[in-house]
C-alpha positions as CSV (number, residue, x, y, z in Angstrom):
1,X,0.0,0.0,0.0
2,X,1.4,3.4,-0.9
3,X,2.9,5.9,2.0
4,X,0.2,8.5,1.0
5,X,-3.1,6.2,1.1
6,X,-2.3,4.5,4.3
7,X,-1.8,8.0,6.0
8,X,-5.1,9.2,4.8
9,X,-6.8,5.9,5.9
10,X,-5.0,6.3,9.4
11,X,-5.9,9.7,10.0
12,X,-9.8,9.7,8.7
13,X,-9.8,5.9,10.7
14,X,-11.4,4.8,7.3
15,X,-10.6,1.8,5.1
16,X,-9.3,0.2,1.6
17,X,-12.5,-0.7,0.3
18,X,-15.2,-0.6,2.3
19,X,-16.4,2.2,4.8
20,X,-19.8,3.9,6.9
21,X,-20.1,7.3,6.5
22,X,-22.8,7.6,9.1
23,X,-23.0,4.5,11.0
24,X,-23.3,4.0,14.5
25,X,-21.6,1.0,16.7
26,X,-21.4,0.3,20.2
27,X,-19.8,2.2,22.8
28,X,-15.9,0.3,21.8
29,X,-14.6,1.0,25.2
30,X,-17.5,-1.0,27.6
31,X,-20.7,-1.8,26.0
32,X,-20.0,-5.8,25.5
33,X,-23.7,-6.8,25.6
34,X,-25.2,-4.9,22.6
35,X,-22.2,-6.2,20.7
36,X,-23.0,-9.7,21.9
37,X,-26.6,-9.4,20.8
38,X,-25.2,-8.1,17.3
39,X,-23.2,-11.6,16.6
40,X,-26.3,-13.7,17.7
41,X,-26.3,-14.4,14.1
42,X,-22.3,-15.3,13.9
43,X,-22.8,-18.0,16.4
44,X,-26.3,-19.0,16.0
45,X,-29.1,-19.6,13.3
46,X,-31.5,-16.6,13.7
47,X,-35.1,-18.4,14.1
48,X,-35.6,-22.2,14.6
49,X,-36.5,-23.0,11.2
50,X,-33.7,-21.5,9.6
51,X,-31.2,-23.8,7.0
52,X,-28.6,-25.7,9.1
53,X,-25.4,-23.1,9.1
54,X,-21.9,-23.8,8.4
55,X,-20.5,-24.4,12.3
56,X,-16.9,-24.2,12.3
57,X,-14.2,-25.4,15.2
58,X,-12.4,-23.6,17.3
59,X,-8.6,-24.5,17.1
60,X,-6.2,-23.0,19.7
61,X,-2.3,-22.3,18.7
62,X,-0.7,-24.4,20.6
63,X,2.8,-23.0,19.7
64,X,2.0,-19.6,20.8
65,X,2.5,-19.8,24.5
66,X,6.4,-20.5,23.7
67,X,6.1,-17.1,22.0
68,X,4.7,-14.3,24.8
69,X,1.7,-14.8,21.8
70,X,-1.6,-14.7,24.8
71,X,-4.5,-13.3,25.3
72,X,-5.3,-10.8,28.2
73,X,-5.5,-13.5,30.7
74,X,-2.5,-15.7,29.4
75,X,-4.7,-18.3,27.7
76,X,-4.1,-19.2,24.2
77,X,-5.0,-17.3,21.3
78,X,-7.6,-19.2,18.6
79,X,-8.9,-19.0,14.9
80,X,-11.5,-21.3,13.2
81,X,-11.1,-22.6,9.7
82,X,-12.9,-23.5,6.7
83,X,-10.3,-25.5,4.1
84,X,-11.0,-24.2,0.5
85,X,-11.9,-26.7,-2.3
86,X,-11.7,-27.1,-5.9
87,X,-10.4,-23.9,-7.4
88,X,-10.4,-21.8,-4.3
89,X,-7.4,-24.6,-2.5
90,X,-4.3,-21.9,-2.8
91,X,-7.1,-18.8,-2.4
92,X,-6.9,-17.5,1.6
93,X,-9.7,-15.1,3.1
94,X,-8.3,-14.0,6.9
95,X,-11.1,-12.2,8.8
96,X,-10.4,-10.4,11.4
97,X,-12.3,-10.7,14.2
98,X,-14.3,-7.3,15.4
99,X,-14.9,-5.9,19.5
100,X,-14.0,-2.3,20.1
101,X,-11.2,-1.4,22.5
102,X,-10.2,-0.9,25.9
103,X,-9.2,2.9,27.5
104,X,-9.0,1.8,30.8
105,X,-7.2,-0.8,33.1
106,X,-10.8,-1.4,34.6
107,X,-12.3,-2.3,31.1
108,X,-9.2,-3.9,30.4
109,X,-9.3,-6.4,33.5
110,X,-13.5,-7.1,32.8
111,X,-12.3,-8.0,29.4
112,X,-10.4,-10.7,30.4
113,X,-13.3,-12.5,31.9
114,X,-15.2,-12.5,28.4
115,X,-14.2,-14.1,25.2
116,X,-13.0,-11.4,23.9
117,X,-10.1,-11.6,26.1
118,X,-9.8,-15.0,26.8
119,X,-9.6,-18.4,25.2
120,X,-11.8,-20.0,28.4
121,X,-14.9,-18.4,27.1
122,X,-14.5,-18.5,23.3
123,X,-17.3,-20.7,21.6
124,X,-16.2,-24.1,20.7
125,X,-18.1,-23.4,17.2
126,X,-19.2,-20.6,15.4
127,X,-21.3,-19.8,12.5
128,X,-19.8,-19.0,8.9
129,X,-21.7,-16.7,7.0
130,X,-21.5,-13.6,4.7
131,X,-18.1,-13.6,3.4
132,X,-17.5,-16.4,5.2
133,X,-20.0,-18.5,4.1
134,X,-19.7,-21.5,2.0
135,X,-22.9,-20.9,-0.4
136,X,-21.9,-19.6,-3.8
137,X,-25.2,-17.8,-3.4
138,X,-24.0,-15.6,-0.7
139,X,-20.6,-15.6,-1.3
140,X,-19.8,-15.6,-5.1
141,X,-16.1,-15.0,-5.3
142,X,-15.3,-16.6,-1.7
143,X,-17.3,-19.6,-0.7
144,X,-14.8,-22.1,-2.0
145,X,-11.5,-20.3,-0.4
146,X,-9.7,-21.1,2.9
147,X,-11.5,-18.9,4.9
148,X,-9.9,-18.1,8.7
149,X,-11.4,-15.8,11.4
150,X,-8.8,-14.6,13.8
151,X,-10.2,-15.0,17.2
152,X,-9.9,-11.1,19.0
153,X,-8.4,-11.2,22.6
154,X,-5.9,-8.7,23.1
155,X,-8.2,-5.8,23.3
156,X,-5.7,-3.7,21.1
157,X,-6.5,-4.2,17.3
158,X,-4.3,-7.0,17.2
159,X,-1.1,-4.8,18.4
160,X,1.0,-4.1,21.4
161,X,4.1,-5.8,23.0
162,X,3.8,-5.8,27.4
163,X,2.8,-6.5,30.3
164,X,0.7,-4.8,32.9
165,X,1.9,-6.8,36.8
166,X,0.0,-5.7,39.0
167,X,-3.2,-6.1,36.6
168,X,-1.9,-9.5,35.3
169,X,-2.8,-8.3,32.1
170,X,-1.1,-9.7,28.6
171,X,-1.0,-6.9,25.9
172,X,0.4,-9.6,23.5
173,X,-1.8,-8.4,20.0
174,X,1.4,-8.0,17.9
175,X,2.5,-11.4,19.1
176,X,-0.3,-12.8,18.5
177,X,-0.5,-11.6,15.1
178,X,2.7,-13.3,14.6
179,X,2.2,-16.6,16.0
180,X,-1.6,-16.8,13.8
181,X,0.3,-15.9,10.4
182,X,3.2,-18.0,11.1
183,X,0.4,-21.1,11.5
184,X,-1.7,-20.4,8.9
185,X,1.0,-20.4,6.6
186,X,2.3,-23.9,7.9
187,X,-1.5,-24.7,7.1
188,X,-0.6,-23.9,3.5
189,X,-1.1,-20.2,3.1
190,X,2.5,-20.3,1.9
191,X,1.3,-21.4,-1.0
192,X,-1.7,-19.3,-1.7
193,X,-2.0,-17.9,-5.0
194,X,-4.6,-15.3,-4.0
195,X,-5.3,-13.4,-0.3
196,X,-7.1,-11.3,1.0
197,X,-6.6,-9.9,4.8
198,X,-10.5,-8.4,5.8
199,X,-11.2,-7.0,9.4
200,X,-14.4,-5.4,10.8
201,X,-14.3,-2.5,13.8
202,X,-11.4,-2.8,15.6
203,X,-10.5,-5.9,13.7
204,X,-11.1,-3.4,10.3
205,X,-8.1,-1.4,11.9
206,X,-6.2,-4.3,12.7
207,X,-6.5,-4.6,8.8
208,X,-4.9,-0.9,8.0
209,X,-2.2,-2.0,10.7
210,X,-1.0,-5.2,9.5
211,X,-1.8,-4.4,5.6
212,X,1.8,-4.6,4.4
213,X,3.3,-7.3,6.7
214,X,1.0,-9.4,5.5
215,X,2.2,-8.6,2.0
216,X,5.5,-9.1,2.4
217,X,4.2,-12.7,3.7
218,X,4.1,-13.7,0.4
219,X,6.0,-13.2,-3.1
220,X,5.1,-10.9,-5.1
221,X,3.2,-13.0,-7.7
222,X,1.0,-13.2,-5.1
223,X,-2.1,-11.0,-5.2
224,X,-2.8,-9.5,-1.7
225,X,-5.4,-7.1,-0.7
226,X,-6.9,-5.7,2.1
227,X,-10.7,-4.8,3.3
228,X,-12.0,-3.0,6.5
229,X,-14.8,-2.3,7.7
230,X,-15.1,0.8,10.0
231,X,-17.7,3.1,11.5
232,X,-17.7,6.6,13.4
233,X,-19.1,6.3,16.7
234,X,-16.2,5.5,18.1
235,X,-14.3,8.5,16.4
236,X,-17.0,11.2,16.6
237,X,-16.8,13.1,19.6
238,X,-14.5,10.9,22.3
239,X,-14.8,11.1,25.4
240,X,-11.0,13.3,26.0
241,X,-13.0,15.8,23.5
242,X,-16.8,15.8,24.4
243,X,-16.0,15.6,28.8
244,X,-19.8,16.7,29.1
245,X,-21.4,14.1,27.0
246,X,-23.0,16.0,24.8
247,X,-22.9,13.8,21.7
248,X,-23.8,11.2,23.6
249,X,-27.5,10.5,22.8
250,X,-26.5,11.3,19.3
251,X,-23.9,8.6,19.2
252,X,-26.5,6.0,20.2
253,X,-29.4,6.9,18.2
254,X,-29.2,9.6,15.5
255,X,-33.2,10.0,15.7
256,X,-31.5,12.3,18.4
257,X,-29.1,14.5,17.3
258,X,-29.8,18.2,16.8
259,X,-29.6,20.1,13.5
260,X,-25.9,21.1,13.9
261,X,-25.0,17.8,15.4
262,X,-25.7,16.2,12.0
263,X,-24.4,19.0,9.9
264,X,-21.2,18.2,11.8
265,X,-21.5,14.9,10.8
266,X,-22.2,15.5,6.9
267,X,-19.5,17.7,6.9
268,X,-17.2,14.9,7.8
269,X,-18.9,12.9,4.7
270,X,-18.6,15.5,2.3
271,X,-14.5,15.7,3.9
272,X,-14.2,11.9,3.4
273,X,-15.6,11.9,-0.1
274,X,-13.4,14.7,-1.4
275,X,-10.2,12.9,-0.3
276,X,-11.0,9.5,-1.0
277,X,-11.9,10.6,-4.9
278,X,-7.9,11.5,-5.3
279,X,-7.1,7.7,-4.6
280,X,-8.4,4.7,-7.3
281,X,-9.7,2.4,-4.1
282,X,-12.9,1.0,-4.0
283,X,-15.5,2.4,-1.5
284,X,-19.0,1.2,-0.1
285,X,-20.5,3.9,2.4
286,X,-23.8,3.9,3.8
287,X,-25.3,5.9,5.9
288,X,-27.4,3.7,8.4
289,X,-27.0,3.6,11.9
290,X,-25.5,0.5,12.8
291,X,-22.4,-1.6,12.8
292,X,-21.6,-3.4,9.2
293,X,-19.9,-6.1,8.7
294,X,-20.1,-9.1,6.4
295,X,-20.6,-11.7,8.9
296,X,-23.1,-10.2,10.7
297,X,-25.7,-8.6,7.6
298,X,-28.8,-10.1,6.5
299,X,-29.0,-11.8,2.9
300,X,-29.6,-8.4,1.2
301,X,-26.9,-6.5,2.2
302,X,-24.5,-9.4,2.2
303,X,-25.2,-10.0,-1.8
304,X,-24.5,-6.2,-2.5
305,X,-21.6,-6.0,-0.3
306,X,-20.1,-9.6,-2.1
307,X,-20.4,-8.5,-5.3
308,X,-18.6,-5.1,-4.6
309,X,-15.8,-6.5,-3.2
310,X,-15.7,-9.4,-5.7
311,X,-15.6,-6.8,-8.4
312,X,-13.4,-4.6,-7.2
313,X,-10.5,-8.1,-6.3
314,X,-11.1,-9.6,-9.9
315,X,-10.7,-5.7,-11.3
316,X,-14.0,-6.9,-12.8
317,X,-14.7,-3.0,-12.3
318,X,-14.1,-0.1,-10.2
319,X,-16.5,0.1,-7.1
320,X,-17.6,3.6,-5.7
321,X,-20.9,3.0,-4.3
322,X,-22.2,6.3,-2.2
323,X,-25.4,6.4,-0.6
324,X,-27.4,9.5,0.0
325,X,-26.9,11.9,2.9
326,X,-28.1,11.3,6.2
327,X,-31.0,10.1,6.8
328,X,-32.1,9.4,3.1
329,X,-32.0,5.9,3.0
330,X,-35.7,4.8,4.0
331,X,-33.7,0.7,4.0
332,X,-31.8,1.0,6.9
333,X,-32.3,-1.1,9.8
334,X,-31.1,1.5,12.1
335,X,-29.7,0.3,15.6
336,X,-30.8,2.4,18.6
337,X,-27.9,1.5,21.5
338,X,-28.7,1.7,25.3
């Protein structure tokens, strides 16, 4: 990735291919439980009559303890993986798994009593859908590939090197990193032909921050992408800027924001349009308010989503798909967080 581009994705905190202009998330930092209720559909069918999914093992790295490579708590990182067939076998899809961040030691040491900072409580299965799905009607370019999600317990976007004592907490994400590529490639990613590296949230960022070591992974015959996923209410208005709260009702349901509050906001958009027209990337911004990634959307949006990002991998065509300004778009599914 050039110098210039992966400064201007850094500082906007947007991504390669695929971004949300006006979406809202969780609160990153502590809300757990509406995130939790969000991946109902990652780990489980959604109604009782629903197709049988694609339930996929949980396989720890058992060489990663040698390595400082552990989760907050000191238990073993994990990733779960779907071999590829036919003529996706050398083609690799790495997924990165999504949760927000940490900003305190507080959140940090709750953290490590969830799965999303320790191995103990990861599910022994989970569901494979959207881009990881195995359906060719759901997942055109990608349902045949080796597909891998990255298990997300460091709390840190996948980075960070130390250790906090009197906590007992591992900040290991850059080891852990290390020790997940170094298997995968002993699982035959050394020989992929084709990769791409794909991240939602925090895991979207993990994306922007590991984009060119994962490149130089391979040689350069190989073709290597990247995707993430990202949206603002984690950037708009932080807490060390907005001390008084003021954006916070806002944040969790835009049904609330004031006139200038959303001005604000499509000022941003109209910002983040104008610079990402200098750079040939693909781009798929919505404006709903809720968290997007491919894993996680109903049929619908998965389809459109696929085919964009199929398109813009093959070269097929460029993809710059804009939706209207805020709040325009009469499909959304918009996510009111408590």
């Amino acid at each position: 990735m050039k110098l210039e581009i992966r400064r201007l994705l850094m500082s906007l905190y947007a991504c390669t291919v695929i971004c949300m202009v006006l979406g809202g998330s969780l609160d990153d930092f502590q809300d757990f439980k509406t995130l939790s209720f969000l991946e109902n559909d990652a780990v489980s069918p959604s109604t009782p009559a629903a197709p049988k999914p694609l339930m996929i093992d949980l396989t720890l790295i058992q060489s990663a303890d040698s390595k400082g490579a552990v989760c907050l708590d000191g238990t073993l990182p994990g990733y779960h993986l779907h071999p590829g067939s036919g003529s996706g076998q050398n083609s690799w899809l790495i997924q990165l798994e999504l949760c927000g961040w940490c900003d305190t030691i507080r959140n940090w040491v709750y953290r490590k009593t969830t799965r999303r900072g320790s191995s103990k409580f990861m599910e022994n299965q989970i569901r494979f859908s959207g881009i990881l799905s195995n359906k060719a009607e759901e997942n055109p370019d990608f349902f045949n590939w080796n597909r891998v999600k990255l298990r997300y317990c460091d709390g840190s976007s996948f980075s960070g090197d130390s250790y906090n004592e009197a906590a007992q907490l591992y900040f290991r994400g850059q080891r852990i990193w290390s020790a997940a590529m170094e298997k995968l490639m002993a699982e035959g990613m050394q020989y992929a032909t084709q990769a791409l590296l794909s991240g939602c949230s925090a895991g979207g960022l993990a994306s922007i921050l590991h984009c060119d070591e994962f490149r130089d992974l391979f040689p350069q015959s190989t073709k290597i992408a990247s995707i993430q996923f990202y949206q603002l209410q984690a950037s708009i208005a932080p807490k060390s800027a907005d001390p008084q709260g003021s954006w916070n009702e806002c944040k969790q349901n835009h049904a609330e924001c004031s006139s200038s509050q959303i001005q604000i906001m499509q000022d941003l958009r109209n910002q983040m349009l104008e610079a990402l027209n200098v750079y040939s990337i693909c781009s798929f911004l919505y404006n709903c308010n809720n968290i997007m990634c491919t894993e996680l959307l109903t049929l619908n949006y998965i389809r459109t989503i696929a085919q964009s990002v199929g398109d813009w991998y093959f070269d097929r065509t460029d993809v710059k798909a804009v939706d209207c300004p805020y709040p325009c778009d009469n499909t959304c599914h918009n996510l009111v967080l408590k």
